[in-house]
GROMACS .gro file of C-alpha atoms in nm:
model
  333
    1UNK     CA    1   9.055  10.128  12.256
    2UNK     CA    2   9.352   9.929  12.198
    3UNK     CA    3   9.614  10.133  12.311
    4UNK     CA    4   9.797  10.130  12.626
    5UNK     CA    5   9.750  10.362  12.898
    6UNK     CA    6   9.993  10.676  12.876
    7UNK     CA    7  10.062  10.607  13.300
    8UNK     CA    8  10.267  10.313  13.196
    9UNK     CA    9  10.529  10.479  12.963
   10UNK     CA   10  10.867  10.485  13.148
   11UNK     CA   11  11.020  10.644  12.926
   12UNK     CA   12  10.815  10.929  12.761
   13UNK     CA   13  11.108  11.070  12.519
   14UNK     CA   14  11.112  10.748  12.367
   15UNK     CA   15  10.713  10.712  12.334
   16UNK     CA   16  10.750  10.907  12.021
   17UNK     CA   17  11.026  10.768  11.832
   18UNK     CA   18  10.993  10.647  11.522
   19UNK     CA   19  10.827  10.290  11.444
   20UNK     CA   20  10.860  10.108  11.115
   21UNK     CA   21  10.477   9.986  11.045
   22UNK     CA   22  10.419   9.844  10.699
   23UNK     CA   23  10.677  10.021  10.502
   24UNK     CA   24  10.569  10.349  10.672
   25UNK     CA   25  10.742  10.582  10.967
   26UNK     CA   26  10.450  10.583  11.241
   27UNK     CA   27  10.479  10.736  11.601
   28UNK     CA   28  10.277  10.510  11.898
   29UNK     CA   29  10.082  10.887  11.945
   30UNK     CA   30   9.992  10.798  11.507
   31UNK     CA   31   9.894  10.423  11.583
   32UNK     CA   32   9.674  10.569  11.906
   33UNK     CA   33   9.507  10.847  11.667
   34UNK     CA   34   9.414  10.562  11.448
   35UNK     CA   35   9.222  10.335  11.716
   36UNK     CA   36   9.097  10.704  11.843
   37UNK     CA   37   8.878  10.752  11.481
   38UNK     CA   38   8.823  10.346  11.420
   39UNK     CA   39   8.626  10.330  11.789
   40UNK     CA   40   8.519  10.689  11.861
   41UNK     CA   41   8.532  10.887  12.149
   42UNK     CA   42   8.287  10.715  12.381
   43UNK     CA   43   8.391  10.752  12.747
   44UNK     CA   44   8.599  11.042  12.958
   45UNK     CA   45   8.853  10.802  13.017
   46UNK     CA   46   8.979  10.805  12.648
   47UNK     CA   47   8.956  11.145  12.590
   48UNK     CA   48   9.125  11.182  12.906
   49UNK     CA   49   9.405  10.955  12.753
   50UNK     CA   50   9.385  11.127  12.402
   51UNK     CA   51   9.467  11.496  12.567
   52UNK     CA   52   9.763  11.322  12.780
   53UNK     CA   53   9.897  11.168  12.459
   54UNK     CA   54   9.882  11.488  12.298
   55UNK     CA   55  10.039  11.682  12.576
   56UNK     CA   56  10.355  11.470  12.595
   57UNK     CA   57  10.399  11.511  12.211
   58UNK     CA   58  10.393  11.870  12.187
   59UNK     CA   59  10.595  11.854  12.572
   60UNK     CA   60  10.887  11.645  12.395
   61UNK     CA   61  10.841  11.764  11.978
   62UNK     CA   62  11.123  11.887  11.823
   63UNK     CA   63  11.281  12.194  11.554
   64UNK     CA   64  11.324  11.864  11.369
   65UNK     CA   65  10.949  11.793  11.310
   66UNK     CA   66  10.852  12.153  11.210
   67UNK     CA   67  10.719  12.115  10.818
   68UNK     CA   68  10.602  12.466  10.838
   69UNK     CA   69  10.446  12.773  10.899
   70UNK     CA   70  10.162  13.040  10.789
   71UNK     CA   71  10.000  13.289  10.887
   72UNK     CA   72   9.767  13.113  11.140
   73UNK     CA   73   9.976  12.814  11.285
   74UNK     CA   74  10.253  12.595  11.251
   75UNK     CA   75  10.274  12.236  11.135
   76UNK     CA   76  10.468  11.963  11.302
   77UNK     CA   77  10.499  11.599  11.161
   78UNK     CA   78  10.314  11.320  11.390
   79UNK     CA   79  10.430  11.108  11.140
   80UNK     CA   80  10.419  10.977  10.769
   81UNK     CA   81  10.024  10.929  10.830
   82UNK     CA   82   9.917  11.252  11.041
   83UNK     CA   83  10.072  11.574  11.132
   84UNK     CA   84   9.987  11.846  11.390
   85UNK     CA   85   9.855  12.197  11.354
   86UNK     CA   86   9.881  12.444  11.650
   87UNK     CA   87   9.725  12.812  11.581
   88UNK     CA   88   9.961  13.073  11.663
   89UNK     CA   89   9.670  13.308  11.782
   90UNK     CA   90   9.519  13.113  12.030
   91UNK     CA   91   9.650  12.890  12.356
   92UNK     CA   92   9.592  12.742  12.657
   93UNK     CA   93   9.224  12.641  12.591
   94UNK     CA   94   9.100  12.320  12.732
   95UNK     CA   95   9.110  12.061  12.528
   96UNK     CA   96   8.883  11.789  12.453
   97UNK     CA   97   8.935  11.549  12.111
   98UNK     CA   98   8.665  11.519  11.921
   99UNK     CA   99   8.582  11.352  11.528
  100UNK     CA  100   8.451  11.638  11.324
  101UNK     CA  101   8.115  11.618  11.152
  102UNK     CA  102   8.099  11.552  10.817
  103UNK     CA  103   8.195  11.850  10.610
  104UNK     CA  104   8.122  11.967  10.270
  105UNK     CA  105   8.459  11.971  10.116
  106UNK     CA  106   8.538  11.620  10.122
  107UNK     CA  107   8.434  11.643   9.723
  108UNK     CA  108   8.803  11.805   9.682
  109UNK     CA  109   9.019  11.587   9.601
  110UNK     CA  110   9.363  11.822   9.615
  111UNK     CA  111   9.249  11.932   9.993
  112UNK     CA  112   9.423  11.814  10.284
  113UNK     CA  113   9.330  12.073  10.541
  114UNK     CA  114   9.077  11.964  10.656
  115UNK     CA  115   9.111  11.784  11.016
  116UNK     CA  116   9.073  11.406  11.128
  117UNK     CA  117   9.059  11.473  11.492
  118UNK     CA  118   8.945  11.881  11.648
  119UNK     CA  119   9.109  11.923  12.036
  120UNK     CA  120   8.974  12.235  12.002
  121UNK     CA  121   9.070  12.588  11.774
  122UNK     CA  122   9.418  12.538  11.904
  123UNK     CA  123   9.519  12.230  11.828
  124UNK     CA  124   9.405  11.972  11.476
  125UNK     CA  125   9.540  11.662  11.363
  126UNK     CA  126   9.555  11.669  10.985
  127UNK     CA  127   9.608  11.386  10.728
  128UNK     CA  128   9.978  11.429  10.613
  129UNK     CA  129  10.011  11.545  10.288
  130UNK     CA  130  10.215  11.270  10.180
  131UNK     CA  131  10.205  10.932  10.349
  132UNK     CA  132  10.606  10.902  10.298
  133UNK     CA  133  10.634  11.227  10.462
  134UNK     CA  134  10.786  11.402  10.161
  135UNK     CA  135  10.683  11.701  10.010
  136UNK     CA  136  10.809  12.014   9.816
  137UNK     CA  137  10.591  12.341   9.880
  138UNK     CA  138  10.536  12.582   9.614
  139UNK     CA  139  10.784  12.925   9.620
  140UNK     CA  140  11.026  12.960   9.867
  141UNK     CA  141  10.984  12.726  10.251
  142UNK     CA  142  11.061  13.001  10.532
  143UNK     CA  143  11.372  12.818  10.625
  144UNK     CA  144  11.572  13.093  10.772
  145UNK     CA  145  11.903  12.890  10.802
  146UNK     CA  146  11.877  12.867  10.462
  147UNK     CA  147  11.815  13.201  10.268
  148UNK     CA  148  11.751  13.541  10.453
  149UNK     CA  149  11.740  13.827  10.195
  150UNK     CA  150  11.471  13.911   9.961
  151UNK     CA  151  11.775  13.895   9.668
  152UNK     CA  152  11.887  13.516   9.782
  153UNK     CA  153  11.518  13.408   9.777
  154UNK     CA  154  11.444  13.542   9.466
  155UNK     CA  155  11.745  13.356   9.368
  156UNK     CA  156  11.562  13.004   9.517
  157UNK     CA  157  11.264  13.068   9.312
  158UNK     CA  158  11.412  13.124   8.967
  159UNK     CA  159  11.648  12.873   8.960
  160UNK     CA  160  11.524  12.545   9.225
  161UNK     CA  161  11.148  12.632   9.230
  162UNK     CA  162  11.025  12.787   8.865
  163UNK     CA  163  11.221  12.541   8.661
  164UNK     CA  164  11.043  12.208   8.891
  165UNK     CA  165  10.710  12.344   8.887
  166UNK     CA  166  10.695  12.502   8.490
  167UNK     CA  167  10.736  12.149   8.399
  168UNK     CA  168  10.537  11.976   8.583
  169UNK     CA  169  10.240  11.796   8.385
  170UNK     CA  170   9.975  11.943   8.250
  171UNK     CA  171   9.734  11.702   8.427
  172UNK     CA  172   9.895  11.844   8.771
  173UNK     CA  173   9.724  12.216   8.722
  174UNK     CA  174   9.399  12.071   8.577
  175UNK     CA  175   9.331  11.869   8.943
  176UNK     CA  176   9.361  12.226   9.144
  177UNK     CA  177   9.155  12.422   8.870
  178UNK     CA  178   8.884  12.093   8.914
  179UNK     CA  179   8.865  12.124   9.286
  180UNK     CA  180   8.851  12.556   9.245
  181UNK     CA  181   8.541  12.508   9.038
  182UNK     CA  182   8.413  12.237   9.245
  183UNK     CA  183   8.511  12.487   9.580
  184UNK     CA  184   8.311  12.770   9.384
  185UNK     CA  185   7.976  12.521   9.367
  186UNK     CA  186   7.994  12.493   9.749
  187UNK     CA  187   7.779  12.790   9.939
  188UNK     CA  188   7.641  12.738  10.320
  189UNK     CA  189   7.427  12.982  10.490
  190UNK     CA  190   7.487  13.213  10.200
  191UNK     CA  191   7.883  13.233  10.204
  192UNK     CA  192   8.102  13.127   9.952
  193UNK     CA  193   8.443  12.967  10.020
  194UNK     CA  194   8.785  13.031   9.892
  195UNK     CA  195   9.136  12.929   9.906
  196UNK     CA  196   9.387  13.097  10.067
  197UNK     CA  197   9.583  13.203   9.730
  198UNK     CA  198   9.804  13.455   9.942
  199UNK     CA  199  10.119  13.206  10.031
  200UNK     CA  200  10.199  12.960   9.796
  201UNK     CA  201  10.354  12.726  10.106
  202UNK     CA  202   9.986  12.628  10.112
  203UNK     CA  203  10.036  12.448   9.764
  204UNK     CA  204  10.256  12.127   9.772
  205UNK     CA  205  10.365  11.871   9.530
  206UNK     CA  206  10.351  11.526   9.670
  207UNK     CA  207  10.461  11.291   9.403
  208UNK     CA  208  10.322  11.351   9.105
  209UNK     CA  209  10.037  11.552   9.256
  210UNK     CA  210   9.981  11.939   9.365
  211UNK     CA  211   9.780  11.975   9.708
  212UNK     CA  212   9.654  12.217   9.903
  213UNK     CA  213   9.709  12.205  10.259
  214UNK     CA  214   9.579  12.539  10.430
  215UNK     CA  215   9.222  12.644  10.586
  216UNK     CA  216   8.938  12.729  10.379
  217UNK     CA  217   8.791  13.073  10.420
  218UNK     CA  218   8.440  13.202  10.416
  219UNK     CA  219   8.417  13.485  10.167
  220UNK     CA  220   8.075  13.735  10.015
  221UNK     CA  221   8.231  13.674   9.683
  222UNK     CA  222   8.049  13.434   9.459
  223UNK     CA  223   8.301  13.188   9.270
  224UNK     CA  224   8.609  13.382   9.446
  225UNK     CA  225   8.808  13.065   9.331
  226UNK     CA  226   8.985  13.222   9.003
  227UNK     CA  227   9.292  13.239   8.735
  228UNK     CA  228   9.425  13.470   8.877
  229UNK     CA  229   9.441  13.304   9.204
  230UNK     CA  230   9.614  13.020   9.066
  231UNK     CA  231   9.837  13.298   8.904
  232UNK     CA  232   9.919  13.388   9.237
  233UNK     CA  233  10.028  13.059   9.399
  234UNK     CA  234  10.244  13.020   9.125
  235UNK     CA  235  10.385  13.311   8.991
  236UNK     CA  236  10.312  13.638   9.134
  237UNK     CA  237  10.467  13.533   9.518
  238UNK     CA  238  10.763  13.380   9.651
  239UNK     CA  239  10.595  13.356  10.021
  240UNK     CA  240  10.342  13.526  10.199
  241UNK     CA  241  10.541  13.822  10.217
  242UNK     CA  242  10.755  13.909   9.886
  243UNK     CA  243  10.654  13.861   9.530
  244UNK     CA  244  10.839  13.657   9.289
  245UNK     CA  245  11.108  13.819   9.016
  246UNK     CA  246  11.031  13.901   8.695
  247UNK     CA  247  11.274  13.917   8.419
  248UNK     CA  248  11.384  13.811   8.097
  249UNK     CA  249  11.616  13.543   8.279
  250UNK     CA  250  11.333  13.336   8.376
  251UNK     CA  251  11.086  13.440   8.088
  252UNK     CA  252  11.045  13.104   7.918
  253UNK     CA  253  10.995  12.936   8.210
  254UNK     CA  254  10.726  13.150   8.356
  255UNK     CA  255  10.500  13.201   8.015
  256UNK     CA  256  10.544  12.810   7.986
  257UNK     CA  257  10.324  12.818   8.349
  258UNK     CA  258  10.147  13.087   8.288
  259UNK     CA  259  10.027  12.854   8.004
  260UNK     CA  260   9.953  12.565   8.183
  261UNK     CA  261   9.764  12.730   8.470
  262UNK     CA  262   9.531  12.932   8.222
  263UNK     CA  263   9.437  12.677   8.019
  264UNK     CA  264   9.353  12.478   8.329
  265UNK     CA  265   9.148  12.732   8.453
  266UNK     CA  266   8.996  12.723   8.091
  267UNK     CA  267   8.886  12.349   8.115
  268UNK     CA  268   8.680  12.422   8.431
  269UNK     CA  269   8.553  12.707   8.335
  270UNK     CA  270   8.705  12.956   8.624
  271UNK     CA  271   8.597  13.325   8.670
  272UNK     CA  272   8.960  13.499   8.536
  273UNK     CA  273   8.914  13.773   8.790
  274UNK     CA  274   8.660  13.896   9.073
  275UNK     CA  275   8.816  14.168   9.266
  276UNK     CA  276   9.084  14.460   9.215
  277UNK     CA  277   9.362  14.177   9.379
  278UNK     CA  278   9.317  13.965   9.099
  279UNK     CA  279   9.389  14.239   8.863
  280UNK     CA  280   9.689  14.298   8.989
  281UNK     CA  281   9.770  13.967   8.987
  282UNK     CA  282   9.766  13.918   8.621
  283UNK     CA  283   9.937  14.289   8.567
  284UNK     CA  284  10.201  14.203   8.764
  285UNK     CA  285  10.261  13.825   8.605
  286UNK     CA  286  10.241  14.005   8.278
  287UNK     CA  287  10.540  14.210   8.315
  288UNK     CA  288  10.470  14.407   8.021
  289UNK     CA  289  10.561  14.061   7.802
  290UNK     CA  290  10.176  14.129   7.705
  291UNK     CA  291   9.863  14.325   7.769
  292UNK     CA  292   9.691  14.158   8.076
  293UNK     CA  293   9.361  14.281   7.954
  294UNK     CA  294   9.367  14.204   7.596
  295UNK     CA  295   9.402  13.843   7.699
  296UNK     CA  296   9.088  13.840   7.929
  297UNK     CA  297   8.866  14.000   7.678
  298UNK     CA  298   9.037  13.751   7.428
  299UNK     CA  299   8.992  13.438   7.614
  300UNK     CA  300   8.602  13.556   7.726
  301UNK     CA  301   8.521  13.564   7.369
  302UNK     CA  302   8.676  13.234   7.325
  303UNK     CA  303   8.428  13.102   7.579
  304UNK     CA  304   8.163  13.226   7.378
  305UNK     CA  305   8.200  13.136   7.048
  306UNK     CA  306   8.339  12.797   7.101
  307UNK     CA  307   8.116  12.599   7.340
  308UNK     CA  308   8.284  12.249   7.256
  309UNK     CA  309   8.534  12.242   7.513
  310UNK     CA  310   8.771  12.018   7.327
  311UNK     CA  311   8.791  12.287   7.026
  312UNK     CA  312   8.784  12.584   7.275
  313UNK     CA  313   9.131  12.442   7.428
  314UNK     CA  314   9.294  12.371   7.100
  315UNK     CA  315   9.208  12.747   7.024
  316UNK     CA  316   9.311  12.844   7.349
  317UNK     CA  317   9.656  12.676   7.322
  318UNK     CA  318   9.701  12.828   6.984
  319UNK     CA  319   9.597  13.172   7.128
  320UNK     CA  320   9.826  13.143   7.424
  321UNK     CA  321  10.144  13.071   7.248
  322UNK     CA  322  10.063  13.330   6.948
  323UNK     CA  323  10.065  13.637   7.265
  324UNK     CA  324  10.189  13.534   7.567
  325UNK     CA  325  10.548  13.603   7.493
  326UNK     CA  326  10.821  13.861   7.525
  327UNK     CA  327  10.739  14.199   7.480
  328UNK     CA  328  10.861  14.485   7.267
  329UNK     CA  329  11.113  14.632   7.546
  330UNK     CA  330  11.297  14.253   7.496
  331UNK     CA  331  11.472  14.095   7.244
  332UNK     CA  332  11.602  13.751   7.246
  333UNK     CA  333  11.959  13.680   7.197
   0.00000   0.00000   0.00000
């Protein structure tokens, strides 16, 4: 490999400071990780050097490079090319860095959780979401600095986060619904596999494009990848923890979603619900502007009687903004 050996740093604070390569912010631990998957792991000596690497970047990382946290680990930038995922459940294993196998998910094209280089369960280096380093998750970061009560998140969401992501492009919600179908094709050893809908922090834009960045979970339900899931990214939570406000403030903007995401999930076909969580899901999102369940039977039918796709969307659309609208117990002003 074409990297020095970590013995020689004299200064290992500095090792990891920022380096303008090509337009892009890249670490000396990035450029290493990059000759580490070119040339392979084929001696002790640079794994060896790999695992010291990696020790004096999480030794010297700082609050700075945090991007974020879920339920299982934490995220830290590397830099604009790779970041760092340490799982809060498990430590002090030995390490050893190895290329992972070939996997079946590469066929998503929204999916950036899966690893580049496996130390162990612990520690996995991750493509970066974006390569400029920039991204905005979906609901509300946990920044605590920023906003600690349920109220002043709520606030967040309704007026930073619905109003960016209701008008985003159409185009944006039809990639994730493509890569839930093509996630619902994929079975191994009899399991199916599913996204973790629960936090929306999992779901970032990057540009002009929504991603997912979380683990993939092994699940007995076939084609657990649904509506109603994508209902619950976008509107049903705020985080993992609190669900998102419904009112007549930030009606327009959440029909105007709710829109977008079913008739997504429309052009790929997705189950609308497969468990009682997904019911709840659309009751909740619903908020009484209309009946949840009229709408499923409604848009099941549609799937039946119009096979062309093309013409089932255009009736679809119609449908949509004929019901999904303020209800009876609100009036416009």
């Amino acid at each position: 490999m074409n990297i020095n050996p970590v013995n020689k740093i004299k200064d290992e604070k500095n090792y990891y400071n920022n380096l303008n390569f090509n337009g892009y912010t890249r670490t000396k631990f990035g450029r290493a990780i990059d000759s580490f998957i070119k040339e392979g792991y084929n001696s002790k000596t640079v794994c060896e050097d790999m695992n010291t690497r990696l020790n004096l970047f999480l030794k010297h990382i700082g609050l700075s490079a945090r991007l974020g946290e879920g339920f299982r680990g934490i995220v830290y930038k590397i830099d604009d090319k790779y970041v760092l995922k340490v799982n809060k459940h498990i430590k002090n294993m030995e390490l050893y860095p190895q290329i992972p196998a070939d996997n079946p998910f590469k066929v998503l094209k929204s999916y950036y959780g899966s690893s580049v280089v496996d130390f162990n369960m612990w520690v996995k280096i991750l493509r970066n979401v974006t390569s400029k380093g920039k991204h905005i998750q979906a609901g509300v970061p946990d920044i605590k600095e920023r906003c600690s009560t349920l109220v002043e998140k709520g606030a967040i969401w309704s007026d930073e986060y619905l109003p960016r992501f209701s008008n985003l492009p159409q185009k944006c919600y039809d990639a994730l619904a493509r890569d839930f179908a093509a996630l619902n094709k994929i079975k191994v050893n009899g399991y199916s596999y599913t996204f973790d809908t629960k936090n929306p922090n999992n779901f970032v834009l990057a540009g002009k494009s929504l991603r997912i960045v979380d683990d993939i979970d092994k699940t007995n339900i076939s084609e657990p990848n649904t509506i109603a899931g994508l209902l619950r990214v976008f509107l049903e939570k705020i985080d993992l923890d609190f669900k998102a406000p419904m009112g007549i403030e930030n009606a327009g903007q959440r029909h105007s979603l709710m829109k977008k995401i079913i008739l997504a999930g429309e052009k790929y076909e997705l189950p609308y619900t497969q468990c009682e969580e997904d019911l709840r899901t659309w009751e909740y999102v619903s908020n009484n502007d209309f009946y949840y369940r009229d709408i499923i039977e409604s848009l099941k039918k549609f799937r039946s009687i119009y096979p062309d796709k093309k013409v089932r969307l255009d009736k679809v659309k119609e449908f949509l903004d004929n019901e999904i609208k303020i209800g009876y117990n609100y009036f416009y002003e």
